[in-house]
Coordinates of C-alpha atoms in Angstrom, one line a residue:
X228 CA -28.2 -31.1 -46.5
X229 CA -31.6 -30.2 -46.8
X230 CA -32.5 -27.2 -43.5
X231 CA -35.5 -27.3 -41.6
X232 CA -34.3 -25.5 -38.6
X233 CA -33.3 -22.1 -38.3
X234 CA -32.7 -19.7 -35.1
X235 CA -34.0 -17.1 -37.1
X236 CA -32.6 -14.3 -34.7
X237 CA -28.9 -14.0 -32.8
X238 CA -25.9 -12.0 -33.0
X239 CA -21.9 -12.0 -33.1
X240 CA -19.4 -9.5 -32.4
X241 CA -15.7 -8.9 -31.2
X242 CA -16.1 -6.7 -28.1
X243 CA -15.7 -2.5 -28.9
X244 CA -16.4 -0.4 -26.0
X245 CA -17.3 2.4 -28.3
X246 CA -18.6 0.4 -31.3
X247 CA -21.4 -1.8 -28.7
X248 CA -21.5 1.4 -26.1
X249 CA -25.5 0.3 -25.9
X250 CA -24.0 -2.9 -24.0
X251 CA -24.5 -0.8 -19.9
X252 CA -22.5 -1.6 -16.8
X253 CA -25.4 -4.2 -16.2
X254 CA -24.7 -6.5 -19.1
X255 CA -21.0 -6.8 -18.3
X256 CA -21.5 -10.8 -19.5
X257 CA -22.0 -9.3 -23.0
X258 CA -18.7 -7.4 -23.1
X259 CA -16.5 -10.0 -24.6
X260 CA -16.0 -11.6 -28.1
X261 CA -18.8 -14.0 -29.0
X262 CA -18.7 -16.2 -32.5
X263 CA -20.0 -18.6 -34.7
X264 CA -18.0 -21.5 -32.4
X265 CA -19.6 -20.2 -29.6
X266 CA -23.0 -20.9 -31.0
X267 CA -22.6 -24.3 -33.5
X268 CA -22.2 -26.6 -30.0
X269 CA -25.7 -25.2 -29.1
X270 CA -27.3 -25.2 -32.1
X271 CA -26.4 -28.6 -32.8
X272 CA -28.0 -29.8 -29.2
X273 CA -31.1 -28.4 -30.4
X274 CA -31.3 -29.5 -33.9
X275 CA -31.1 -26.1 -35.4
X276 CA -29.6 -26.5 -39.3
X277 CA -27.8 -23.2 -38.9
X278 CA -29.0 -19.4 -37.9
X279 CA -29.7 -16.0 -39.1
X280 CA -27.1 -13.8 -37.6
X281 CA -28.8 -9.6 -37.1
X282 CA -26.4 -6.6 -37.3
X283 CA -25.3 -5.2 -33.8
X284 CA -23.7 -2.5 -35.0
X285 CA -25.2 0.5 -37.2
X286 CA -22.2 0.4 -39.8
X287 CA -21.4 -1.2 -43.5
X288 CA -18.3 -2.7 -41.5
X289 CA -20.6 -5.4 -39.2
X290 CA -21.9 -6.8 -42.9
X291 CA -18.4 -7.2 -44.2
X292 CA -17.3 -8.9 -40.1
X293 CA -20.7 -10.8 -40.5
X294 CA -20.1 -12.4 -44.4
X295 CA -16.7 -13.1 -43.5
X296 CA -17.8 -15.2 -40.2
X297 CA -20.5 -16.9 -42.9
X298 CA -17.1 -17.7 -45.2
X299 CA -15.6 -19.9 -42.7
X300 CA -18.5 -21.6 -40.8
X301 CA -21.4 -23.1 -42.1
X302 CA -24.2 -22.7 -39.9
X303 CA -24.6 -18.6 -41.2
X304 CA -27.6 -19.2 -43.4
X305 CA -28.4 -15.5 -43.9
X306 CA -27.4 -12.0 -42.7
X307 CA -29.4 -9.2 -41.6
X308 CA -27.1 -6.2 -42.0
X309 CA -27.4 -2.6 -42.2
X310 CA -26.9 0.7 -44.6
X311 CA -28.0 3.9 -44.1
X312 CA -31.1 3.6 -45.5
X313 CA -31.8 7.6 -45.2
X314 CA -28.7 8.0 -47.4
X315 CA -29.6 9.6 -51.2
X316 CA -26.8 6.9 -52.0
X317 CA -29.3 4.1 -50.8
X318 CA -30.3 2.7 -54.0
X319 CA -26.2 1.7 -54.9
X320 CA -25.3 0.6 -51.7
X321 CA -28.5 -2.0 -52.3
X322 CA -27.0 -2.6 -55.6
X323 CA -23.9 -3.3 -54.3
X324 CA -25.2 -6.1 -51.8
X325 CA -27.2 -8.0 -54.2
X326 CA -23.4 -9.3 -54.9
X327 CA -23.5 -11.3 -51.9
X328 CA -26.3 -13.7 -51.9
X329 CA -26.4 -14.4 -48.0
X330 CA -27.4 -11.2 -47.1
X331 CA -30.9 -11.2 -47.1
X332 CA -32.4 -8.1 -45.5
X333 CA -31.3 -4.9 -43.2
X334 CA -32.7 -3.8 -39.8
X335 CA -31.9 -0.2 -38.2
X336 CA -32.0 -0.1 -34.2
X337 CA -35.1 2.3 -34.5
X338 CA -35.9 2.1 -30.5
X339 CA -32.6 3.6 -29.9
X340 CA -33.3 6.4 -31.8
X341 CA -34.4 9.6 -29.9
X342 CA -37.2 10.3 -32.3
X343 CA -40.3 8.3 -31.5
X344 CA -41.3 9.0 -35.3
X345 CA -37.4 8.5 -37.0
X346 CA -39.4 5.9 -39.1
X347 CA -41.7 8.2 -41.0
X348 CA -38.9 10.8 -42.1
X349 CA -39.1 10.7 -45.6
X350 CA -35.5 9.9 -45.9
X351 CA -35.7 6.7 -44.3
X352 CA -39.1 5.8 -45.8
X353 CA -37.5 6.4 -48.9
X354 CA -34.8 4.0 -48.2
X355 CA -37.4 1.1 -46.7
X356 CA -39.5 1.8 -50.5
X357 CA -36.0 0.1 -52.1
X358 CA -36.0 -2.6 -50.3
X359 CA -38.7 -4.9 -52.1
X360 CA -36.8 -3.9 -55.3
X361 CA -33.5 -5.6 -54.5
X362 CA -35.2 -8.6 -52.9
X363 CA -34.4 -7.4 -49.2
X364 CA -36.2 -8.1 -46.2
X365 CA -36.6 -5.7 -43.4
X366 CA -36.6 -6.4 -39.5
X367 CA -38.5 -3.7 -37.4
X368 CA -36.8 -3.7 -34.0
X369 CA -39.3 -1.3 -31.8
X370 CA -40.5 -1.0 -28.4
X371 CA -44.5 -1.4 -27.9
X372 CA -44.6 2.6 -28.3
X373 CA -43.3 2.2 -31.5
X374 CA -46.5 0.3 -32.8
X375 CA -48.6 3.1 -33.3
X376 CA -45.9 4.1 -36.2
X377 CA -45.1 0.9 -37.1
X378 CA -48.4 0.7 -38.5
X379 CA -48.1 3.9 -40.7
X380 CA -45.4 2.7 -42.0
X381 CA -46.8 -0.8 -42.9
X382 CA -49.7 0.9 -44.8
X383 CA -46.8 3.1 -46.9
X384 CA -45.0 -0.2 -47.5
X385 CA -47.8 -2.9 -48.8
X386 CA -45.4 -5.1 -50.7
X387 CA -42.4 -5.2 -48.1
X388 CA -41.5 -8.1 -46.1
X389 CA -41.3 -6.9 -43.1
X390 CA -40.8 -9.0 -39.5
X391 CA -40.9 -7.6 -36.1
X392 CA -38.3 -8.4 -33.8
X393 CA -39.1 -9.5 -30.2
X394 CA -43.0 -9.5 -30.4
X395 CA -42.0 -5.4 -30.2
X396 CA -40.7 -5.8 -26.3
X397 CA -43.7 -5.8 -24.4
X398 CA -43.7 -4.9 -20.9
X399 CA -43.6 -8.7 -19.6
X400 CA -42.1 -7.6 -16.4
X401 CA -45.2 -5.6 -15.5
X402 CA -47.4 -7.9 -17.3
X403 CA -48.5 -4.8 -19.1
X404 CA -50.6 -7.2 -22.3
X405 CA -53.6 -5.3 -23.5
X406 CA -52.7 -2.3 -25.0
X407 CA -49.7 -3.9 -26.8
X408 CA -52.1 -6.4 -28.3
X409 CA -54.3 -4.0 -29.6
X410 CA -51.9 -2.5 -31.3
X411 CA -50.1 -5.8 -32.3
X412 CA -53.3 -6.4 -33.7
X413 CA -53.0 -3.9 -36.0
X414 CA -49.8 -4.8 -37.0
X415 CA -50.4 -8.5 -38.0
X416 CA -53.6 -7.5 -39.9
X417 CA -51.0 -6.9 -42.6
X418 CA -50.0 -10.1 -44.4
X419 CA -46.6 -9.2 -45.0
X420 CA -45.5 -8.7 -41.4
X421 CA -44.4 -11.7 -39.9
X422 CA -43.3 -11.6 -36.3
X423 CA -39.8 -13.0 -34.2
X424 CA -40.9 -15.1 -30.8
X425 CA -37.3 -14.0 -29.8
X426 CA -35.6 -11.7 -26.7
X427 CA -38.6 -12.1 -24.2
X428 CA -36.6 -13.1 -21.4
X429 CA -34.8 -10.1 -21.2
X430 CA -38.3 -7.7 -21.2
X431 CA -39.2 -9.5 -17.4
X432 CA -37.4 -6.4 -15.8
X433 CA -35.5 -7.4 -12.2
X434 CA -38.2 -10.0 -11.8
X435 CA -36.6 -13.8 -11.8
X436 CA -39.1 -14.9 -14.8
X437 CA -41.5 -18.5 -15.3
X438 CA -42.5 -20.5 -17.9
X439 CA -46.1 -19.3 -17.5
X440 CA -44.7 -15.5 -17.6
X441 CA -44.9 -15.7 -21.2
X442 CA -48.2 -17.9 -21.3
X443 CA -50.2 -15.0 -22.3
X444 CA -48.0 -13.4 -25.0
X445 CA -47.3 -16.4 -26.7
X446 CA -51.2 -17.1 -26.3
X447 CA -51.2 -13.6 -28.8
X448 CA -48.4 -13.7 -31.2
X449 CA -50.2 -17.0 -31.7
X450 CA -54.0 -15.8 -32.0
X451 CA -52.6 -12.8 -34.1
X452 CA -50.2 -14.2 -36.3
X453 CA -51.1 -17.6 -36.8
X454 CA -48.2 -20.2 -37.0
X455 CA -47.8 -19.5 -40.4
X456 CA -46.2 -16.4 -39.6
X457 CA -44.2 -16.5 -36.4
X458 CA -40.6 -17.6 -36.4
X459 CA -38.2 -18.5 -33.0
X460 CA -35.4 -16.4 -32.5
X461 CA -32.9 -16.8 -29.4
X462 CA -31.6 -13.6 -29.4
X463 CA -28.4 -15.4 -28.3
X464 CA -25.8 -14.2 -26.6
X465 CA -28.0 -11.0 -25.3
X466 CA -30.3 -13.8 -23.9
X467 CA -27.7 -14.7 -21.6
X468 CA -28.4 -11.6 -19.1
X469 CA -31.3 -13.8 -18.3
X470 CA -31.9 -16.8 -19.7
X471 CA -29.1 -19.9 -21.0
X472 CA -29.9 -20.9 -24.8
X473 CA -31.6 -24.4 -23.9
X474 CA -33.9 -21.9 -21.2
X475 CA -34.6 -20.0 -24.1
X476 CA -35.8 -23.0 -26.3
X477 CA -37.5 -24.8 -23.9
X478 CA -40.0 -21.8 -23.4
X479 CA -41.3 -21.9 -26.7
X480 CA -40.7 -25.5 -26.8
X481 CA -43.3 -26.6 -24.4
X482 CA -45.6 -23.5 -25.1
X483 CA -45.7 -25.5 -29.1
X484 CA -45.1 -29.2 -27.7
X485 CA -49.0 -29.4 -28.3
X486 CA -49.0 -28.2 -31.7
X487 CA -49.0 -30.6 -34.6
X488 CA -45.4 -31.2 -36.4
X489 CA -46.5 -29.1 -38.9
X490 CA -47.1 -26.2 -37.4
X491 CA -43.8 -27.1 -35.4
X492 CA -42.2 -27.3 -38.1
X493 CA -43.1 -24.0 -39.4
X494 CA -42.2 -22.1 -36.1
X495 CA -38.7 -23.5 -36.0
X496 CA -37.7 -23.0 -39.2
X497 CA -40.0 -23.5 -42.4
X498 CA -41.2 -20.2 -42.0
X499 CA -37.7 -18.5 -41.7
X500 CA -36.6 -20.5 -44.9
X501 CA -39.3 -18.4 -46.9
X502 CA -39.5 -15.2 -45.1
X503 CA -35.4 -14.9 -45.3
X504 CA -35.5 -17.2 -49.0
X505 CA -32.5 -19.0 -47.8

């Protein structure tokens, strides 16, 4: 079957108190198993081909639980895992992957990390510059604070394919928009960064959210990135602490219902196909 539509952003996991302790006593709908039969009834209502499903977990384990969910159900079109990409071992653990054809690219939880500047240690940068080399795509998941060195990173990395996750959480609950554009700005003046219109119903803080909540953001992922470069994630299942998939959809749905099918096209899926080269 030929794809066009790909949720280029969601997750699995089998519940682990300690291995998910990130998952607080306010997302207690998160703490149970979630998989790929879970998701296929609400891709298919959508039209969505299949999905790319992102590491939850910071070990070699969640790519070996993710490829073997991708063995026995089709709608796994590419993984985002994770290696410890300050290791000196790196460049054979890279090696090692290019075995596997579905996984495509590795992300580390960098807005977890205590260090606002973990990305510019020269042990990780190292491991981001070996990327490109083994074909691997790289997802920056940061908070808006994190743009600043996102950007020095992006000059250090010219070649990578990089895309940010979430539009970078901005603060949507506050409405907080201009100094995240700025520095969004920055970031999509690189050509290689493409960006994830995914988990922005769960940056609306307490606030119950609307439609025209993300009016404005969308207004400048769209302005900065062109539809060339943005692809529609549904974070699914953490969406679900504030929004049900079709929710989810719908937003960006009738924020692009005006665009032509091309650029439509591109958005849910077309650009996803190239970025990930499923």
């Amino acid at each position: 079957m030929h794809m066009k539509r790909i949720d280029a952003h969601q997750h699995f996991w089998q519940y682990d108190a300690t291995r998910h302790s990130w998952m607080n006593e306010e997302m207690k709908v998160l703490k149970r198993n979630f998989s790929t039969h879970d998701l296929e009834p609400l891709l298919k209502e959508h039209a969505f081909d299949g999905c790319i499903a992102v590491q939850a977990s910071q070990t070699e384990e969640e790519n070996t639980f993710l490829r073997s969910l991708a063995t026995s159900s089709t709608i796994i079109k590419g993984i985002v895992g994770w290696v410890d990409l300050q290791s000196p071992e790196v460049s054979e653990r890279l090696a090692y992957y290019q075995q596997f054809p579905i996984m495509k690219g590795f992300r580390h939880i960098i807005h977890d990390e205590a260090d606002i500047d973990f990305m510019l240690r020269p042990a990780f940068l190292n491991g981001i510059q070996q990327l490109d080399s083994y074909g691997y795509s790289y997802d920056i998941l940061v908070f808006h604070h994190h743009l600043d060195n996102t950007v020095k990173l992006l000059q250090r990395n010219p070649g990578q394919r990089f895309v940010i996750d979430h539009i970078a959480k901005p603060d949507i609950g506050n409405k907080e928009i201009t100094n995240w554009k700025k520095k969004m700005a920055a970031v999509a003046a690189f050509p290689n960064v493409y960006c994830k219109v995914s988990g922005m119903v769960t940056e609306t803080g307490s606030n119950p959210w609307k439609q025209e909540d993300f009016t404005p953001y969308l207004d400048a992922v769209t302005e900065l990135f062109g539809t060339e470069r943005l692809m529609f994630g549904s974070d699914w299942p953490v969406c679900i602490l504030s929004a049900s998939y079709a929710n989810v959809f719908r937003i960006v749905n009738d924020y692009f219902s005006g665009f032509s099918k091309e650029e439509q096209d591109n958005f849910f899926g077309l650009n996803a196909i190239r970025f990930y080269q499923l």
